[in-house]
Short mmCIF file of C-alpha atoms and ligand atoms in Angstrom, two decimals:
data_model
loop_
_atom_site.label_atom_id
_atom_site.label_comp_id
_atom_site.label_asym_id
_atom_site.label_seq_id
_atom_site.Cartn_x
_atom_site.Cartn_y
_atom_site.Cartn_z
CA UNK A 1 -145.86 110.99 14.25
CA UNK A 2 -147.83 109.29 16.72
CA UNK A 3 -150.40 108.24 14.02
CA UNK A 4 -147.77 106.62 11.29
CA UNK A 5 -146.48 105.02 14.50
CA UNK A 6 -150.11 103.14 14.68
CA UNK A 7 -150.70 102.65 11.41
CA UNK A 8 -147.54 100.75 10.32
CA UNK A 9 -148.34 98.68 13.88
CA UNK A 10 -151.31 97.98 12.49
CA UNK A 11 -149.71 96.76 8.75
CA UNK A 12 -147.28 94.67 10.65
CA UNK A 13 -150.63 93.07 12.52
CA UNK A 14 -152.20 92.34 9.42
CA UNK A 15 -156.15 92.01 9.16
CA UNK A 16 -158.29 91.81 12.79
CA UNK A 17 -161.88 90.92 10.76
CA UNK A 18 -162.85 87.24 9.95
CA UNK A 19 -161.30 86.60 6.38
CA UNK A 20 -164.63 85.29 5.48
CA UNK A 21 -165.67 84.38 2.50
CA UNK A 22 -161.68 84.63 1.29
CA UNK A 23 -160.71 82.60 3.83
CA UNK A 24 -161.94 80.20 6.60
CA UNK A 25 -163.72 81.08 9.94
CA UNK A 26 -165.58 79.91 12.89
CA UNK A 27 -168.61 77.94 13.84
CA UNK A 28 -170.31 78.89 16.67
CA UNK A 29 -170.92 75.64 19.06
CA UNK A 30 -174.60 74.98 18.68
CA UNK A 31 -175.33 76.84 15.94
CA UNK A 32 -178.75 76.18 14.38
CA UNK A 33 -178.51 75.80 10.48
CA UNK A 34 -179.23 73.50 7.63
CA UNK A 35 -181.88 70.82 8.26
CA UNK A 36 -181.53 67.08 7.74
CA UNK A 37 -184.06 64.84 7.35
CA UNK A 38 -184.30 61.23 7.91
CA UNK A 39 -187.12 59.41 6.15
CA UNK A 40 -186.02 56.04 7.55
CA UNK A 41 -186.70 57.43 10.89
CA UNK A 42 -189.87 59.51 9.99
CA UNK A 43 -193.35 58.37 11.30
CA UNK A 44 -195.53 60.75 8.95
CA UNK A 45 -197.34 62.49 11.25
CA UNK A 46 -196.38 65.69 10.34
CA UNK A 47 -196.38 67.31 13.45
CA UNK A 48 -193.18 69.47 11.82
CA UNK A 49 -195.28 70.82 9.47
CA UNK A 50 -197.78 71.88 11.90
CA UNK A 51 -195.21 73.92 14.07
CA UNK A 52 -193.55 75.29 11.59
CA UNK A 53 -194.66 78.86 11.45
CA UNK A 54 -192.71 80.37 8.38
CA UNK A 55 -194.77 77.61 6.62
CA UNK A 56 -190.90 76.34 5.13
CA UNK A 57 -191.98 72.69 5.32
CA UNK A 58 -194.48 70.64 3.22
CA UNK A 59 -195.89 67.02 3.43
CA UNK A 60 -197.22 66.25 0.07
CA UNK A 61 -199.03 63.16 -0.87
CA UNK A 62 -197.48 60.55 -4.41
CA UNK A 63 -197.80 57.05 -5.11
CA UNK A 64 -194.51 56.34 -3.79
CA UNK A 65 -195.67 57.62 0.05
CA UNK A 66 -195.24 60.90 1.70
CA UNK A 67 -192.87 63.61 0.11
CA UNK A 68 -191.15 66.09 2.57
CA UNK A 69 -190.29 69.10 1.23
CA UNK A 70 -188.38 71.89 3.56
CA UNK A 71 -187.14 75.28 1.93
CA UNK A 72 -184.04 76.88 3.49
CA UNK A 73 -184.97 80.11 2.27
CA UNK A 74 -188.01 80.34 4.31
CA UNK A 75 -186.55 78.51 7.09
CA UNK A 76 -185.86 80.63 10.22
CA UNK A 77 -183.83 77.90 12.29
CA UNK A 78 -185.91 78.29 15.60
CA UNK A 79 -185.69 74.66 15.76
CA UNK A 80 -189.23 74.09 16.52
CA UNK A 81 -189.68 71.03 14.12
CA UNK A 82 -186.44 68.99 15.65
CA UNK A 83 -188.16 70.06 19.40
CA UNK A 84 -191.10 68.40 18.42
CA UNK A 85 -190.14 65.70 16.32
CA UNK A 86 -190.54 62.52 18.76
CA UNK A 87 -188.46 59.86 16.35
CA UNK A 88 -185.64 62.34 16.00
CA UNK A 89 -186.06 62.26 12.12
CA UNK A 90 -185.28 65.75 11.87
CA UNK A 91 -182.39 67.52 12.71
CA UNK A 92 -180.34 70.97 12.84
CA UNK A 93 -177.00 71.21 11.85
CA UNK A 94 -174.17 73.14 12.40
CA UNK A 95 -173.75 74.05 8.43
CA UNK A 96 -174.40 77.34 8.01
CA UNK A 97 -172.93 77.85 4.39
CA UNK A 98 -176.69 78.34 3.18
CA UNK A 99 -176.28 81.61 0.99
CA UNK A 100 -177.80 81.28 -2.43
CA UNK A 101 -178.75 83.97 -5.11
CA UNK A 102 -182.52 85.10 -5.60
CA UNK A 103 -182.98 82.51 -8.40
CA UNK A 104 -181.67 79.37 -6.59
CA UNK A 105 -184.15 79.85 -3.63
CA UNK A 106 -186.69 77.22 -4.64
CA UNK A 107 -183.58 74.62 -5.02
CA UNK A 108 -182.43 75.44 -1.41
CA UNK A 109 -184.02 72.55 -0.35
CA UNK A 110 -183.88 69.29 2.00
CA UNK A 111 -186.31 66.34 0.46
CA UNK A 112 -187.27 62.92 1.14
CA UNK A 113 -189.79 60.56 0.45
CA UNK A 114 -191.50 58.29 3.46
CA UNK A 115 -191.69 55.26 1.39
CA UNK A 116 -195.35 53.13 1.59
CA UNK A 117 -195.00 49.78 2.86
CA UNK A 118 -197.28 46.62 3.02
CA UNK A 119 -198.70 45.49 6.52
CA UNK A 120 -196.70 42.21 6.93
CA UNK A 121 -200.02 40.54 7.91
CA UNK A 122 -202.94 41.75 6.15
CA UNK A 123 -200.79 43.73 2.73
CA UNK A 124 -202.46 46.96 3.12
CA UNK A 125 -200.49 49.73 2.25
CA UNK A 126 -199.30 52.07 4.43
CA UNK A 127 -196.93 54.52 5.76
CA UNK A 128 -194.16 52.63 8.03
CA UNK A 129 -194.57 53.31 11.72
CA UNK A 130 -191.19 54.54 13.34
CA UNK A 131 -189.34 51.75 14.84
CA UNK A 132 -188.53 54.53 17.51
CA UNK A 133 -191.67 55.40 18.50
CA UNK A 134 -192.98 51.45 18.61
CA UNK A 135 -190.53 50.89 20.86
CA UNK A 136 -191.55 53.45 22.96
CA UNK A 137 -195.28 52.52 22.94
CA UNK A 138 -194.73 48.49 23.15
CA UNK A 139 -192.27 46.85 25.64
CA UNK A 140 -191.37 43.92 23.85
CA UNK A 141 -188.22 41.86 22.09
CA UNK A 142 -186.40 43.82 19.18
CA UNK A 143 -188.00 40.61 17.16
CA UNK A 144 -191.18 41.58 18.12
CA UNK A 145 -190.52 46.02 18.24
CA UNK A 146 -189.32 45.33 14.56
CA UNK A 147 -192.34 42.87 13.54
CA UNK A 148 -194.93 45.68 14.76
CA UNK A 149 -193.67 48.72 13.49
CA UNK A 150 -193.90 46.88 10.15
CA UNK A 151 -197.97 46.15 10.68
CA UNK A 152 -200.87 48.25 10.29
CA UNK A 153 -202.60 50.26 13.14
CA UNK A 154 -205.24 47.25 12.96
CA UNK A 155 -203.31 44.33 13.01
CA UNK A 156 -201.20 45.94 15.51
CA UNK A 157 -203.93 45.90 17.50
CA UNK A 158 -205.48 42.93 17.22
CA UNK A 159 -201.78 41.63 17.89
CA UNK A 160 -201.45 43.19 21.23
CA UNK A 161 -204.96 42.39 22.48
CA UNK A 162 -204.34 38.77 21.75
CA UNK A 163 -200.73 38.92 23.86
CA UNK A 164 -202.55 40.59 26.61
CA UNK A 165 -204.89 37.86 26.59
CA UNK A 166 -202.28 35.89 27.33
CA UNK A 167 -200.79 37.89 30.35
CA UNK A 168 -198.01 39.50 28.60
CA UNK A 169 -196.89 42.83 29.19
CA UNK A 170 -196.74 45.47 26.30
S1 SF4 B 1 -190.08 64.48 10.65
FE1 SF4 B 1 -190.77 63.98 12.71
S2 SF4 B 1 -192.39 65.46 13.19
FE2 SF4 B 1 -192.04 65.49 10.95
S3 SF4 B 1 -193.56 64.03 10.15
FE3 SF4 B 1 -191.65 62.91 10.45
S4 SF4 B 1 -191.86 62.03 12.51
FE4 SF4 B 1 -193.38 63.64 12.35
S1 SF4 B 2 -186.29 75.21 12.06
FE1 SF4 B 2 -188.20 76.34 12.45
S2 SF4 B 2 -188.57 77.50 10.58
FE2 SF4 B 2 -187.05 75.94 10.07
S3 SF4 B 2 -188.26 74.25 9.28
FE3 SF4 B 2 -187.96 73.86 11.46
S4 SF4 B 2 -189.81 74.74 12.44
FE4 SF4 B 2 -189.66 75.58 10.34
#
């Protein structure tokens, strides 16, 4: 007696799991998931790939600049690549809804392409230097942050020697 007494408590109750997938749930605050990547904001130095130990990203060399390539399915969201990523280009998120089937794992990705640029002084080509992290190396106007973070490593040299010449402080 005591039992049916339970049970239909327990009918009237409904459910006590997480409805998930039929229905919504939670997101834990903090929760390390999908990565985003921000090629505006990326200096190519590919220190992410470097840390990355379950080898999930990939720098790859085209005409068009430097291609990122990261693969959610080899991902382990330890978070090492945001930790060390000094312009903030990349990023964790809290969206977890990552589950694929076995065939869709080499589409479970996040690209982007670090577009080549020409040195606004001498035209070489090159990969754009983070506005972020010029900013953090050169103390200068935004005018003259955004002018050398659109130069080559040589002219951006030759630049600042010639303003230290002239007593200003970088
Ligand atoms: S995402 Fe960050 S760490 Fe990775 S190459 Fe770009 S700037 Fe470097
Ligand atoms: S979160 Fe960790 S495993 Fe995932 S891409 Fe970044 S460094 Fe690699």
């Amino acid at each position: 007696m005591k039992m049916l007494r339970v049970l239909l408590k327990n009918l009237q109750k409904g459910p006590a799991t997480d409805p998930f997938p039929f229905g919504d749930t939670f997101t834990p605050k903090g929760l390390r998931a999908r990565v985003r990547f921000d090629p505006a904001a990326c200096s190519g130095c590919r220190m992410c790939e470097h840390v990355c130990a379950a080898g999930a990203i990939r720098f790859t060399e085209s005409a068009k600049g430097l291609e990122f390539t990261l693969w959610h399915n080899s991902c382990t969201f330890c978070g090492m690549c945001e930790h060390y990523c000094v312009p903030q280009a990349i990023h964790l998120t809290e969206d977890w809804h990552l589950a694929h089937r076995q065939q869709d794992k080499y589409t479970m990705t996040e690209i982007g392409t670090v577009a080549m640029i020409e040195c606004c002084e001498c035209h070489k080509r090159m990969l754009p230097t983070s506005r972020q992290l010029t900013a953090i190396a050169y103390r200068g106007s935004n005018q003259m942050i955004e002018r050398m973070s659109q130069m080559c490593p040589d002219c951006r040299r030759q630049l600042s020697a010639k303003l230290l010449s002239k007593g200003a402080s970088l």
